[in-house]
Coordinates of C-alpha atoms and ligand atoms in Angstrom, one line a residue:
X29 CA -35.9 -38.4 -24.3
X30 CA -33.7 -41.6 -24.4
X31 CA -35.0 -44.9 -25.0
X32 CA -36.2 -47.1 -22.0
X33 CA -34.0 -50.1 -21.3
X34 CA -35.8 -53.3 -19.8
X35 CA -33.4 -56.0 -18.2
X36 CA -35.6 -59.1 -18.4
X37 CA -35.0 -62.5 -17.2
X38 CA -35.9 -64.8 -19.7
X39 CA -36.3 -67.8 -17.3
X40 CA -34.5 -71.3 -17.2
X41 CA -35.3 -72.2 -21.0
X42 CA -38.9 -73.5 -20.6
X43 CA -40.2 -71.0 -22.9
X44 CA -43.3 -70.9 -20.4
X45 CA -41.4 -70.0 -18.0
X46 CA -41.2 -66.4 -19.0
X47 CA -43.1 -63.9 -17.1
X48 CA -46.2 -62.1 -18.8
X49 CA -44.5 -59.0 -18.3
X50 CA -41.2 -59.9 -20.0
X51 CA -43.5 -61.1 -23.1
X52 CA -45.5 -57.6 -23.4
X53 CA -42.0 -55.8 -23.8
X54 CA -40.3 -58.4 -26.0
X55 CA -43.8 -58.2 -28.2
X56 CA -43.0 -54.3 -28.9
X57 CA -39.1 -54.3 -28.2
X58 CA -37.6 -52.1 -30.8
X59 CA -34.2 -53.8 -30.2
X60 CA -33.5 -57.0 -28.2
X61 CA -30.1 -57.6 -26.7
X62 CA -29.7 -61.6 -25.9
X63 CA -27.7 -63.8 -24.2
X64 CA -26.7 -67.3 -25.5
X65 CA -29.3 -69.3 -23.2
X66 CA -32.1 -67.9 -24.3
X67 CA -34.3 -70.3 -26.0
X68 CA -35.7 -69.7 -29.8
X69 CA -38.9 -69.9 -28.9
X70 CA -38.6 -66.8 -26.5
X71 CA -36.8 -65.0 -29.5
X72 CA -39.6 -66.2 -32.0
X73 CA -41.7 -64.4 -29.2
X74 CA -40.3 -61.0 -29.4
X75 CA -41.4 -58.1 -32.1
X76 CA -40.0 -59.5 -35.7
X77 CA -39.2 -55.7 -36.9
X78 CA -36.6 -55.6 -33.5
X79 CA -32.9 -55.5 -33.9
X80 CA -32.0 -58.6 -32.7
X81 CA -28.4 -58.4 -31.4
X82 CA -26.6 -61.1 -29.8
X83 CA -23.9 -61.0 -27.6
X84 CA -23.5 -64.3 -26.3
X85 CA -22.3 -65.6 -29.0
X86 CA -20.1 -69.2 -28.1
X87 CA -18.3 -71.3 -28.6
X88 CA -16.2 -70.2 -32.3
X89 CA -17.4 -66.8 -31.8
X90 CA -16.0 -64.3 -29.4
X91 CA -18.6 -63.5 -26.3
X92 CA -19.2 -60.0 -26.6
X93 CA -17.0 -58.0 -23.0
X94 CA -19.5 -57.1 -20.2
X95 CA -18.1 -53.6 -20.0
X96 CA -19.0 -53.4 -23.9
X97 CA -23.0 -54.8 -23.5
X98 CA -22.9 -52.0 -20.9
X99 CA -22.0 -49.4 -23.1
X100 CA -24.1 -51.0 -26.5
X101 CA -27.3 -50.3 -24.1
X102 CA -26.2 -47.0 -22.6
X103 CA -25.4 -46.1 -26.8
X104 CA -29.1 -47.7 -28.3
X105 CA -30.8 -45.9 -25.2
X106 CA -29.2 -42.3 -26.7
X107 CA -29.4 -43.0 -29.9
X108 CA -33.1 -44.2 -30.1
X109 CA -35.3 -41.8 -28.4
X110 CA -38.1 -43.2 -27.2
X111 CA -37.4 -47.0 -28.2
X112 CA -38.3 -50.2 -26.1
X113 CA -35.0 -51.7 -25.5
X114 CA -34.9 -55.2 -24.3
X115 CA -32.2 -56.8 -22.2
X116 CA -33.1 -60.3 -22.4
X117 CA -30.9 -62.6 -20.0
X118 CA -31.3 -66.1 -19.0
X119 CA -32.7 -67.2 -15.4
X120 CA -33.3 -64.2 -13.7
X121 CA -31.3 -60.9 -14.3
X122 CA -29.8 -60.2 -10.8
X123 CA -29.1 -63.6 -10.0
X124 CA -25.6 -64.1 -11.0
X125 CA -26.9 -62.8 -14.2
X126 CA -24.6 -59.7 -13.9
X127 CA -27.7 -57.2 -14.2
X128 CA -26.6 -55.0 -11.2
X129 CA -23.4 -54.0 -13.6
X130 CA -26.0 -53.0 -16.5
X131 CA -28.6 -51.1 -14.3
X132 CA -25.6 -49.0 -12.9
X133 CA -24.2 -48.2 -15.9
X134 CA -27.9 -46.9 -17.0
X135 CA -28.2 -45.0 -14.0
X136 CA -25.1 -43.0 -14.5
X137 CA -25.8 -42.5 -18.1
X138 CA -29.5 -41.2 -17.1
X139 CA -31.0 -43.9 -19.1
X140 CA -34.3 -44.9 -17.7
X141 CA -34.4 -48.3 -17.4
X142 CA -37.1 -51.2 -15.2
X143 CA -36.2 -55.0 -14.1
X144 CA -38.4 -58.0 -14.8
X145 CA -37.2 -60.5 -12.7
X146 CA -37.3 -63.8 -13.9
X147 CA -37.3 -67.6 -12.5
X148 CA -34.1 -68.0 -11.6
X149 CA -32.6 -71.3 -12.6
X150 CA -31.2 -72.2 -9.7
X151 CA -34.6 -73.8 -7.9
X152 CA -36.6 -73.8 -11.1
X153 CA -34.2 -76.0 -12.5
X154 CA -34.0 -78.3 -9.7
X155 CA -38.1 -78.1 -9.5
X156 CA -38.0 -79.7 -12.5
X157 CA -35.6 -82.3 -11.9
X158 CA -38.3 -82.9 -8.3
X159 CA -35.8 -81.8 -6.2
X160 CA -37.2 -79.1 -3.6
X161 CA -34.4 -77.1 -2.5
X162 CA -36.2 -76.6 1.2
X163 CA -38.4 -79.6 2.7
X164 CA -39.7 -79.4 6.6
X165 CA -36.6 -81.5 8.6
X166 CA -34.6 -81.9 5.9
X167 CA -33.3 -78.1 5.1
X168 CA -34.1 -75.0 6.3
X169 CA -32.1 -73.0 4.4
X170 CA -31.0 -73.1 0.6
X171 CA -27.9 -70.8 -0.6
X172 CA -26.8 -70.1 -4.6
X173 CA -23.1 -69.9 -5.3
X174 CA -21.5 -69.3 -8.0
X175 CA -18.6 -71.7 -8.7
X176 CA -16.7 -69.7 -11.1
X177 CA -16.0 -66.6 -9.3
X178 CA -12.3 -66.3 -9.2
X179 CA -9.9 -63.9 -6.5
X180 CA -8.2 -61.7 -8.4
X181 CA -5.4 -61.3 -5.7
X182 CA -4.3 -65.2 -5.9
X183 CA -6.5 -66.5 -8.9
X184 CA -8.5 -68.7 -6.8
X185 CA -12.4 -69.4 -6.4
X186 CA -13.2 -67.1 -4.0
X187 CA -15.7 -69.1 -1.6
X188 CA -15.6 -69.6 1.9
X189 CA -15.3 -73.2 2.1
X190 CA -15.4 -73.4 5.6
X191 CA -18.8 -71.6 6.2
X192 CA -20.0 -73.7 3.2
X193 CA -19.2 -77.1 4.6
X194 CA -21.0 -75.9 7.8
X195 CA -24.4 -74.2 6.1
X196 CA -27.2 -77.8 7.1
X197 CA -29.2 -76.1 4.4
X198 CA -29.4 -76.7 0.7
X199 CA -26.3 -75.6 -1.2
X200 CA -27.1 -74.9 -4.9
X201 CA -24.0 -74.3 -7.3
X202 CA -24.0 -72.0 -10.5
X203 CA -21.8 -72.0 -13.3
X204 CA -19.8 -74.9 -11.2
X205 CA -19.2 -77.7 -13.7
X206 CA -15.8 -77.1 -14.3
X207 CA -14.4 -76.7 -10.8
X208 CA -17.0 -79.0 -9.2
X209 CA -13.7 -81.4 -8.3
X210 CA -12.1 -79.6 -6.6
X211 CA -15.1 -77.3 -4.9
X212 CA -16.6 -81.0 -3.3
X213 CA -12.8 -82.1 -2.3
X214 CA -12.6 -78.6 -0.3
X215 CA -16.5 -79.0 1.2
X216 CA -15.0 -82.8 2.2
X217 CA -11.5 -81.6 3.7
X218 CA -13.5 -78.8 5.7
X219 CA -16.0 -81.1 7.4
X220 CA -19.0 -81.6 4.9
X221 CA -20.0 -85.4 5.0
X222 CA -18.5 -87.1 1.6
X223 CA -22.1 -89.2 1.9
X224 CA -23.9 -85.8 0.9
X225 CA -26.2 -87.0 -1.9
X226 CA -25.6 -84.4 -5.1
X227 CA -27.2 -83.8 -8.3
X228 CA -26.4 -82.6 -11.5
X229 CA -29.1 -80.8 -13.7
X230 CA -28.1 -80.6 -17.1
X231 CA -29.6 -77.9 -19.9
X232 CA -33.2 -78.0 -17.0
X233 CA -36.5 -77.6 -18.3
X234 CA -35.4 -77.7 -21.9
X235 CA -36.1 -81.1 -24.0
X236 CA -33.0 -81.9 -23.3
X237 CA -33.1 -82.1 -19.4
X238 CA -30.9 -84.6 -17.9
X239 CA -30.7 -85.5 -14.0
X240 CA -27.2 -87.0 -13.2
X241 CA -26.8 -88.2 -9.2
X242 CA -23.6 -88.8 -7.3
X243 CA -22.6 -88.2 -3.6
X244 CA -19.8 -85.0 -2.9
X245 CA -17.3 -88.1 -2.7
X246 CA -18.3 -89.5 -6.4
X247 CA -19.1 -85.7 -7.8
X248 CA -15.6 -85.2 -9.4
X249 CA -15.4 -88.6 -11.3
X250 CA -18.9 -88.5 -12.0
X251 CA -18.6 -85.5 -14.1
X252 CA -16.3 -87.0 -16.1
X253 CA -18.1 -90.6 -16.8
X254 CA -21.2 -89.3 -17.5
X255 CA -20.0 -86.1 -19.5
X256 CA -21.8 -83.6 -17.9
X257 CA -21.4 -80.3 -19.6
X258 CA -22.6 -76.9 -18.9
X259 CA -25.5 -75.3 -18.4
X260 CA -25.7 -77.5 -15.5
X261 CA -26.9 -76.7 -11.6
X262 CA -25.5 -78.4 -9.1
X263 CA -27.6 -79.0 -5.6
X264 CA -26.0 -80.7 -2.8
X265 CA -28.1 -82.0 0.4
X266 CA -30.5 -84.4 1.8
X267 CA -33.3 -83.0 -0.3
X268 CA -31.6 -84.4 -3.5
X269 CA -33.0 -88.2 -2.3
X270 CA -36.6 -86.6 -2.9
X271 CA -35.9 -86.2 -6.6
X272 CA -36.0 -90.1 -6.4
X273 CA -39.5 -90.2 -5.3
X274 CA -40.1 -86.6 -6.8
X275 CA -39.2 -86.7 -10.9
X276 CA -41.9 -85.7 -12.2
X277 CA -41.0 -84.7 -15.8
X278 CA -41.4 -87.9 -18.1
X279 CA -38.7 -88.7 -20.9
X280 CA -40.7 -88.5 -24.3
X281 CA -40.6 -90.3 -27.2
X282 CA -39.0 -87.0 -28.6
X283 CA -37.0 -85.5 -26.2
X284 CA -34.1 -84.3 -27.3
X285 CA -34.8 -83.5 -30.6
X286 CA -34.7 -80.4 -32.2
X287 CA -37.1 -80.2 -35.2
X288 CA -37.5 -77.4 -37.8
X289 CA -41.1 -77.0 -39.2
X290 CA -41.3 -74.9 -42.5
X291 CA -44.7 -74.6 -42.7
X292 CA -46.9 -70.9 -42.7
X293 CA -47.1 -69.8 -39.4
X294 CA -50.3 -70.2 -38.9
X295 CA -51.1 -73.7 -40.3
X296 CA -47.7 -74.7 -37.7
X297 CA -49.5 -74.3 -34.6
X298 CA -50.8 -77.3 -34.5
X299 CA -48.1 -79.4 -35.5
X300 CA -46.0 -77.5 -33.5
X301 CA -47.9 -77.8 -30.2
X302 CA -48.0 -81.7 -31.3
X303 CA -44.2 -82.3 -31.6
X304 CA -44.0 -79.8 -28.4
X305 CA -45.9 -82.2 -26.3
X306 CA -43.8 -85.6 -27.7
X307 CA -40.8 -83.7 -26.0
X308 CA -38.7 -81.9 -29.3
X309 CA -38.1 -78.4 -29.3
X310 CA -39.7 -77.0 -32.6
X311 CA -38.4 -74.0 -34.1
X312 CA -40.8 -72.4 -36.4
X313 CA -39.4 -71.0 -39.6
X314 CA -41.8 -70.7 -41.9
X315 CA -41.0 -70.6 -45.6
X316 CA -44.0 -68.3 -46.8
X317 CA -45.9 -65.6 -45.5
X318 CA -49.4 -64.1 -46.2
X319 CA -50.8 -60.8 -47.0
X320 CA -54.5 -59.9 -47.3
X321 CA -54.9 -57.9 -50.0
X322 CA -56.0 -54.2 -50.4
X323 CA -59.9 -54.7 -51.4
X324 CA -60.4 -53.5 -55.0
X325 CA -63.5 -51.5 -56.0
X326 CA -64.7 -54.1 -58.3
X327 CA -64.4 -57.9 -58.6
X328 CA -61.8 -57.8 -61.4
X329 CA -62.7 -60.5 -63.3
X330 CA -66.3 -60.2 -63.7
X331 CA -66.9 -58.3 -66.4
X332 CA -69.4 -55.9 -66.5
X333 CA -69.7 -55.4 -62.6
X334 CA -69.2 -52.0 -61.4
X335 CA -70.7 -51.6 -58.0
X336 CA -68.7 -52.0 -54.6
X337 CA -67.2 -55.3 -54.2
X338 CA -68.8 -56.0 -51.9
X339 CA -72.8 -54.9 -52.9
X340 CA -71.8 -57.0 -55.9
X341 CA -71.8 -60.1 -54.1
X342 CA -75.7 -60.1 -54.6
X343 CA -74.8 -61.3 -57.9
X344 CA -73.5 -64.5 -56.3
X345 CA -75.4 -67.8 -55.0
X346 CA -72.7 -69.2 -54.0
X347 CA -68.9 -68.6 -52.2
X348 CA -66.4 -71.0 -52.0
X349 CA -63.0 -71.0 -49.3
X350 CA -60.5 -72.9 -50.2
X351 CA -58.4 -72.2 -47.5
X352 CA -57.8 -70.6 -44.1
X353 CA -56.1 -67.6 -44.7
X354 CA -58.9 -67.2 -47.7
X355 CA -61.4 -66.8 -45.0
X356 CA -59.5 -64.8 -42.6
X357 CA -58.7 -62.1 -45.6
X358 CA -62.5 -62.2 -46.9
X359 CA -63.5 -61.2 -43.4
X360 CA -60.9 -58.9 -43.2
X361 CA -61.6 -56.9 -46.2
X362 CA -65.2 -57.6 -45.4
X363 CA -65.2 -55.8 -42.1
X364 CA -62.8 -53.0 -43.0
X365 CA -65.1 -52.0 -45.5
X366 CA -67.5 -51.5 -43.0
X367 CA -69.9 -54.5 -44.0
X368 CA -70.6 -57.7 -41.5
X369 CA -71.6 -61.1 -42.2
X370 CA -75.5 -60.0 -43.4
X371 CA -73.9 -59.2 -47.2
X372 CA -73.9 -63.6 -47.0
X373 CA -77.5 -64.1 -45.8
X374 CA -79.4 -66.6 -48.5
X375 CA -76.1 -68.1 -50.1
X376 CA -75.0 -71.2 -50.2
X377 CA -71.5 -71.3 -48.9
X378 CA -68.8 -74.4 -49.8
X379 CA -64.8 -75.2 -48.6
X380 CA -62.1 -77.7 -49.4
X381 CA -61.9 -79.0 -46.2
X382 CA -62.9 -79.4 -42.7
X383 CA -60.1 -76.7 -41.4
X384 CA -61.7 -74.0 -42.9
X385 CA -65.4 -75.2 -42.6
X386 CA -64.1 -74.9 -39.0
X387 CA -62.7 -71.3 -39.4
X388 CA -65.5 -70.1 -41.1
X389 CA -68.3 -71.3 -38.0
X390 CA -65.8 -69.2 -36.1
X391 CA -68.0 -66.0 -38.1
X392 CA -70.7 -68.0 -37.6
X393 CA -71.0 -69.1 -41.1
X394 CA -72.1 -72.9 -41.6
X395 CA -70.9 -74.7 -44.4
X396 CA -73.2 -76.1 -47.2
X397 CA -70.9 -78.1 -49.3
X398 CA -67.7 -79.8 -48.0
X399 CA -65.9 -82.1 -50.4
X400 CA -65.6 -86.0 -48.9
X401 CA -61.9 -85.7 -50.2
X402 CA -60.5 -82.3 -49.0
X403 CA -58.9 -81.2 -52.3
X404 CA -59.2 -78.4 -54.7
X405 CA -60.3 -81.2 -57.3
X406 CA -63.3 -82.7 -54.9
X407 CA -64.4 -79.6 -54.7
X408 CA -65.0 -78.5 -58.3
X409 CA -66.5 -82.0 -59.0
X410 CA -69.1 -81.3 -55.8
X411 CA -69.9 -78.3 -57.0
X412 CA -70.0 -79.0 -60.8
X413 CA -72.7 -81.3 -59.8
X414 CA -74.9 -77.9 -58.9
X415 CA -74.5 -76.7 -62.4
X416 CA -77.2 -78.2 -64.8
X417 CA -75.5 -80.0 -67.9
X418 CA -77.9 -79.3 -70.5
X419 CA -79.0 -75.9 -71.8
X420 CA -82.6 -77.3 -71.4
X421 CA -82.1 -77.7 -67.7
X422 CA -80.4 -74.2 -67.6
X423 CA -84.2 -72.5 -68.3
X424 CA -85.8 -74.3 -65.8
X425 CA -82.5 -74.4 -62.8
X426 CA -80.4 -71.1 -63.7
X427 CA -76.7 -71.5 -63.4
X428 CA -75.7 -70.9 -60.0
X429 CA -72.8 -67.9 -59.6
X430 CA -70.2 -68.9 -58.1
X431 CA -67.3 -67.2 -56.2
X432 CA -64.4 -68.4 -55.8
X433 CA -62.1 -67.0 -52.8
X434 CA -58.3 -68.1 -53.1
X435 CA -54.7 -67.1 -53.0
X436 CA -52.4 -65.6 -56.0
X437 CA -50.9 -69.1 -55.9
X438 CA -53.6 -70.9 -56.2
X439 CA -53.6 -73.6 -59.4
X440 CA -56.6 -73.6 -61.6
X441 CA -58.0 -76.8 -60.9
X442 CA -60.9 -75.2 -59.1
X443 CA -61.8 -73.1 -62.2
X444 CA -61.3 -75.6 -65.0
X445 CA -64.1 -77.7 -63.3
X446 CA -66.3 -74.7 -63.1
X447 CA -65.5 -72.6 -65.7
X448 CA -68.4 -70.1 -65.0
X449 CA -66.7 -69.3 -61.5
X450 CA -65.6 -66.1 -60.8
X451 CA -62.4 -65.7 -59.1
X452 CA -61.4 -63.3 -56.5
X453 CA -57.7 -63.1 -55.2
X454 CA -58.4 -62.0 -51.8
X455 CA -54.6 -62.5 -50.7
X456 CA -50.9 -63.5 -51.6
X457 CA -48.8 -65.7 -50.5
X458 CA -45.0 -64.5 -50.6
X459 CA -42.0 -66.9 -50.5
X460 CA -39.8 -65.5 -47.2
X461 CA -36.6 -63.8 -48.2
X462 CA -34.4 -64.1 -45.6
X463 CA -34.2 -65.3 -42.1
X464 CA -32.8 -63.6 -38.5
X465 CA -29.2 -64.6 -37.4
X466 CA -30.8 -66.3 -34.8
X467 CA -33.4 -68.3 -36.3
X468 CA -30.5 -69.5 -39.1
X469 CA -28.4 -70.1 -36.2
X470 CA -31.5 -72.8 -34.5
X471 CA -31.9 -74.3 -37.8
X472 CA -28.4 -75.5 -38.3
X473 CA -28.3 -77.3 -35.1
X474 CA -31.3 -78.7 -35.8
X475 CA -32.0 -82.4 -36.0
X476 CA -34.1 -82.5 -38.5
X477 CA -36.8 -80.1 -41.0
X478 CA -40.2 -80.7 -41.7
X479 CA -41.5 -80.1 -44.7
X480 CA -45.4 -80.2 -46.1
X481 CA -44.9 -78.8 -49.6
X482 CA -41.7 -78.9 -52.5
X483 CA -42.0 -75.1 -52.3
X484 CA -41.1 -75.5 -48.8
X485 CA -37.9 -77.4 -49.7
X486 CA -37.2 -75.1 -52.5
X487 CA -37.5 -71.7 -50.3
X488 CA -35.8 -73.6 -47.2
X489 CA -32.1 -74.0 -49.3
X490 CA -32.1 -71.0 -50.8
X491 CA -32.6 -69.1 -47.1
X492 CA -29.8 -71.5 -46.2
X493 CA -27.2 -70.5 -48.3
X494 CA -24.4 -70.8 -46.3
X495 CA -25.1 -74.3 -45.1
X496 CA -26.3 -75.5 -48.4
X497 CA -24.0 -74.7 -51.5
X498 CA -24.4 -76.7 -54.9
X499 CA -20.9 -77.8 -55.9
X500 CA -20.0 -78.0 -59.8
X501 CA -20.8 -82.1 -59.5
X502 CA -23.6 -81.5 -57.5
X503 CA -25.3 -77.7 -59.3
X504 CA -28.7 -77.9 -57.4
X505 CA -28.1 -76.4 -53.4
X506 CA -27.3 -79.6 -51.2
X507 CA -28.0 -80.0 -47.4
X508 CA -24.8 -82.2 -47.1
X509 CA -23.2 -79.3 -45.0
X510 CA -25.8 -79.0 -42.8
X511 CA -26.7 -80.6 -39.6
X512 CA -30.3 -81.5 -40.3
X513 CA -29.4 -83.6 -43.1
X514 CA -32.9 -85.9 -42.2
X515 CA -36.1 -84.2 -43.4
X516 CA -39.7 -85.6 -42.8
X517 CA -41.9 -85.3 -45.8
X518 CA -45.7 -84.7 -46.9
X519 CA -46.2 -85.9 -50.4
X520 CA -44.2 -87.7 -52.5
X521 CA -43.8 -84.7 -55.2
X522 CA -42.1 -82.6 -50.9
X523 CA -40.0 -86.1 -51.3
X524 CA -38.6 -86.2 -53.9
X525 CA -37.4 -82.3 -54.0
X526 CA -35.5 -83.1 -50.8
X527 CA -33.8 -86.0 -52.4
X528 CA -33.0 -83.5 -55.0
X529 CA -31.3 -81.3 -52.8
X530 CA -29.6 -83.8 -50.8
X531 CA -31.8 -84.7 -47.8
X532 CA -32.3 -87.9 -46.4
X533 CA -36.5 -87.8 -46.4
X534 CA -38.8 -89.9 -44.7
X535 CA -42.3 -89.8 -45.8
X536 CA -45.4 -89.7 -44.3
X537 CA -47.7 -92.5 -45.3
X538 CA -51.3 -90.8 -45.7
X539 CA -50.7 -86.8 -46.4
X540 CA -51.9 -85.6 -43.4
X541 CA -50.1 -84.0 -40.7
X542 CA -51.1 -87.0 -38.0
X543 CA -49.8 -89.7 -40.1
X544 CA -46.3 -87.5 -40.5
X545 CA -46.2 -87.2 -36.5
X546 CA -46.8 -91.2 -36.3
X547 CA -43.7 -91.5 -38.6
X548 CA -41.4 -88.8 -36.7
X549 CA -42.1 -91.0 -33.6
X550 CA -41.3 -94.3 -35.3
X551 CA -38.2 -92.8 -36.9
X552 CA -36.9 -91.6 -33.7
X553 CA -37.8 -94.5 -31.2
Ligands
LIG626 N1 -29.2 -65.5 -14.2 C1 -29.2 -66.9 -14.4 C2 -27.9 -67.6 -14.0 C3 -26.8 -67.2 -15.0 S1 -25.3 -68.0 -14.6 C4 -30.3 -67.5 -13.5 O1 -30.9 -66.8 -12.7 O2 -30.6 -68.7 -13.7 C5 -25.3 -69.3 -15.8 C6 -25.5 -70.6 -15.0 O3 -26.8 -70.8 -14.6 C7 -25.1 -71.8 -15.8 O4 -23.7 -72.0 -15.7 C8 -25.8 -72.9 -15.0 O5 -25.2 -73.2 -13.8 C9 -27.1 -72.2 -14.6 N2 -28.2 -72.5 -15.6 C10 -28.8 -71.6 -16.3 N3 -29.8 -72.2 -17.1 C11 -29.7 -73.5 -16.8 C12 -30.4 -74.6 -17.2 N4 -31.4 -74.5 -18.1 N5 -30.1 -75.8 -16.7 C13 -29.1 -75.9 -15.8 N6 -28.4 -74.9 -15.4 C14 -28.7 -73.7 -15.8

């Protein structure tokens, strides 16, 4: 059996705009062919063991022929039996998206394949600029063009102009840009009133939307003042006056921006959802990942305990999280092992901060000690205050046991204010290697990198070699070469490496993640 080929339209670039469809393929893809306006996010979205291949590539890079896409999915479809194979396209796949070529070529090969439409562009893209490409008594009709299309018998665009300048209805305009002067001059000469309000749509429903009006007399020399570049729509009729009234997508005190946030996945939601919602475009490129560990037998370093791991936690009055993915791997191990959340009835439980007090009520588990300050260091003093000082006091109020659940990177602040602790490495924390093509390719056009930790910065240029080279004046990587040259800091230790290696940095003032949004804002308004 061959592999099953899906040609999926990715949408106009909102990555909400996908369908749930499209995302259940792209979540198990084995290989995912993409197009060049297909937004990060919606590659961020797809399986991260795919083959990511991309054959859009523009503008230094040669676009990869149509005839030779055709033949790459008619070759991964043999070659991979059985595989998920994702053609990911912008807009919709059939709408000028050239998806009827594709889908023939797989049905002569005998390649099964499905289509997942997609929201087209060409009235999504206008939605979102308020313009409704039909309205009762204004337009009863709406047609999409493409304004490239050339005749091959004299070279020239092949539209019917003079149907065109008849149609009352909407007339929407794909891939136009570059010959809208002379497509509006021919609509003029064959009857179309020069009056006709026109928009132009630039990069729709991506942070970097932009609505451009002009009337089919003004549309040539409008393109050129105001520099209106491609992906653009172009919609002509009365309805574009109701984008006036209509606009409904508000210009945020970030749009525009394109914002690289290096922190672990899942500690970046929230800032990400945050930055999201000011209008940038965050691409998520985190600079460590996470691995739960396999559970051991045995606690390993407390001596003289044998049993399960996890029977041996009767010998503990006490367990302390000191972060998120602590508690997420405890529970993990916890459950595989085929325990539940009774092995922690009668102890006192304690964690660094109010993130994972908040992830551990998710099991159900209230907290009994929370430190005021949130550190690794307010916690040991909290807790050293349970452990009696004098030996006296040790007869009459036993030393609690304490476990202490952290990550192999963890420092050992924790256990030099509690040196009776016992620790338990319940998962690791790996620097990332490498990144995708197309995640390297987001981050150098990126405006600007986020950065909540000097291991951040240190893992960030050395993923980044191309961009960032040291020099023999300047030995330590530099970001001089690379667009992102600003970088937003937590800490003034994150600072200071990103001077180090060339950054311009910008620092929070508190060392919390709502203090750094406050100064991404101020920095960019
Ligand atoms: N299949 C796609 C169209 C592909 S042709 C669809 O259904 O949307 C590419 C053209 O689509 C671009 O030249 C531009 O005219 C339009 N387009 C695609 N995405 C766009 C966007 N986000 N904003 C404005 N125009 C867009």
């Amino acid at each position: 059996m061959s592999g099953k080929v899906y040609l999926i339209g990715a949408g106009p670039g909102d990555p909400g705009l996908l369908t749930l469809r499209g995302k259940e393929i792209l979540e198990k893809a084995d290989v995912v062919v993409y197009d060049r306006l297909v937004s990060p996010a919606i590659l961020g979205m797809c399986n991260p063991k795919a083959k990511m291949v991309d054959v859009g590539k523009m503008p230094q890079h040669h676009k990869v022929k149509q005839s030779e896409i055709n033949k790459l999915l008619v070759q991964f479809a043999c070659e991979m039996p059985d595989a998920t194979i994702a053609r990911l396209k912008g807009g919709d796949p059939f709408v000028f998206g050239r998806g009827g070529e594709e889908a023939l070529e797989l049905v002569n090969a005998g390649v099964e394949f499905e289509i997942v439409p997609g929201i087209t562009s060409a009235i999504s893209v206008p939605a979102y600029a308020g313009i409704p490409v039909s309205h009762r008594g204004i337009a009863t009709s709406f047609h999409i063009v493409t304004g490239h299309e050339k005749a091959e018998s004299n070279g020239e665009l092949s539209l019917d102009f003079e149907t065109l300048a008849k149609c009352q209805g909407t007339l929407i305009f794909l891939m136009g840009i570059a010959n809208m002067d002379f497509i509006a001059q021919r609509l003029v000469e064959c009857g179309k009133d020069p009056k006709t309000p026109v928009a132009f749509i630039e990069k729709g429903t991506t942070p970097y939307q932009r609505t451009v009006m002009a009337t089919l007399a003004t549309a040539g020399e409008t393109i050129v003042r105001e520099k209106v570049t491609a992906p653009a729509i172009t919609i002509m009729g009365g309805v574009v006056e109701l984008g006036k009234s209509l606009a409904w997508k508000k210009n945020l005190p970030l749009s525009g921006k394109r914002l690289v946030v290096t922190r672990a996945a899942k500690q970046a939601s929230g800032i990400t959802a945050r930055l999201t919602a000011l209008g940038a475009e965050v691409i998520e490129t985190p600079m460590i990942e996470t691995r739960t560990l396999e559970c051991p037998c045995v606690i390993p370093a407390k001596a003289g305990i044998s049993s399960a791991i996890f029977d041996s936690l009767a010998d503990f009055d006490l367990l302390a999280f000191t972060s998120v993915n602590g508690v997420e791997s405890f529970f993990r191990q916890l459950f595989a092992a085929g325990y539940d959340v009774r092995v922690l009835a009668g102890k006192k439980i304690a964690s660094v901060g109010k993130i994972t007090e908040k992830k551990l009520l998710e099991y159900g588990i209230r907290c009994d000690y929370v430190p005021e300050d949130h550190t690794g260091e307010g916690l040991g003093k909290l807790l050293a205050t349970l452990v009696p000082q004098s030996t006296e006091g040790a007869t009459s109020n036993p030393i609690p046991q304490i476990l202490l659940l952290q990550g192999n990177l963890a420092d050992d602040t924790l256990q030099k204010l509690l040196p009776q602790a016992t620790r338990w490495v319940v998962y690791e924390t790996l620097p990332v290697s490498e990144l995708p093509e197309w995640k390297r390719e987001a981050v150098e056009s990126a405006d600007a990198v986020v950065f909540a930790s000097s291991s951040a910065v240190e893992n960030f240029v050395k993923v980044m070699p191309q961009s960032i080279e040291g020099s023999d004046s300047h030995p330590e990587p530099r970001a001089s070469n690379l667009k992102p040259q600003t970088s937003f800091c937590i800490g003034r230790l994150t600072e200071a490496t990103a001077r180090k290696h060339g950054f311009e940095t910008v620092t929070s003032d508190e060392t919390t993640m709502d203090s750094l949004v406050k100064k991404i804002v101020e920095y960019y308004s």
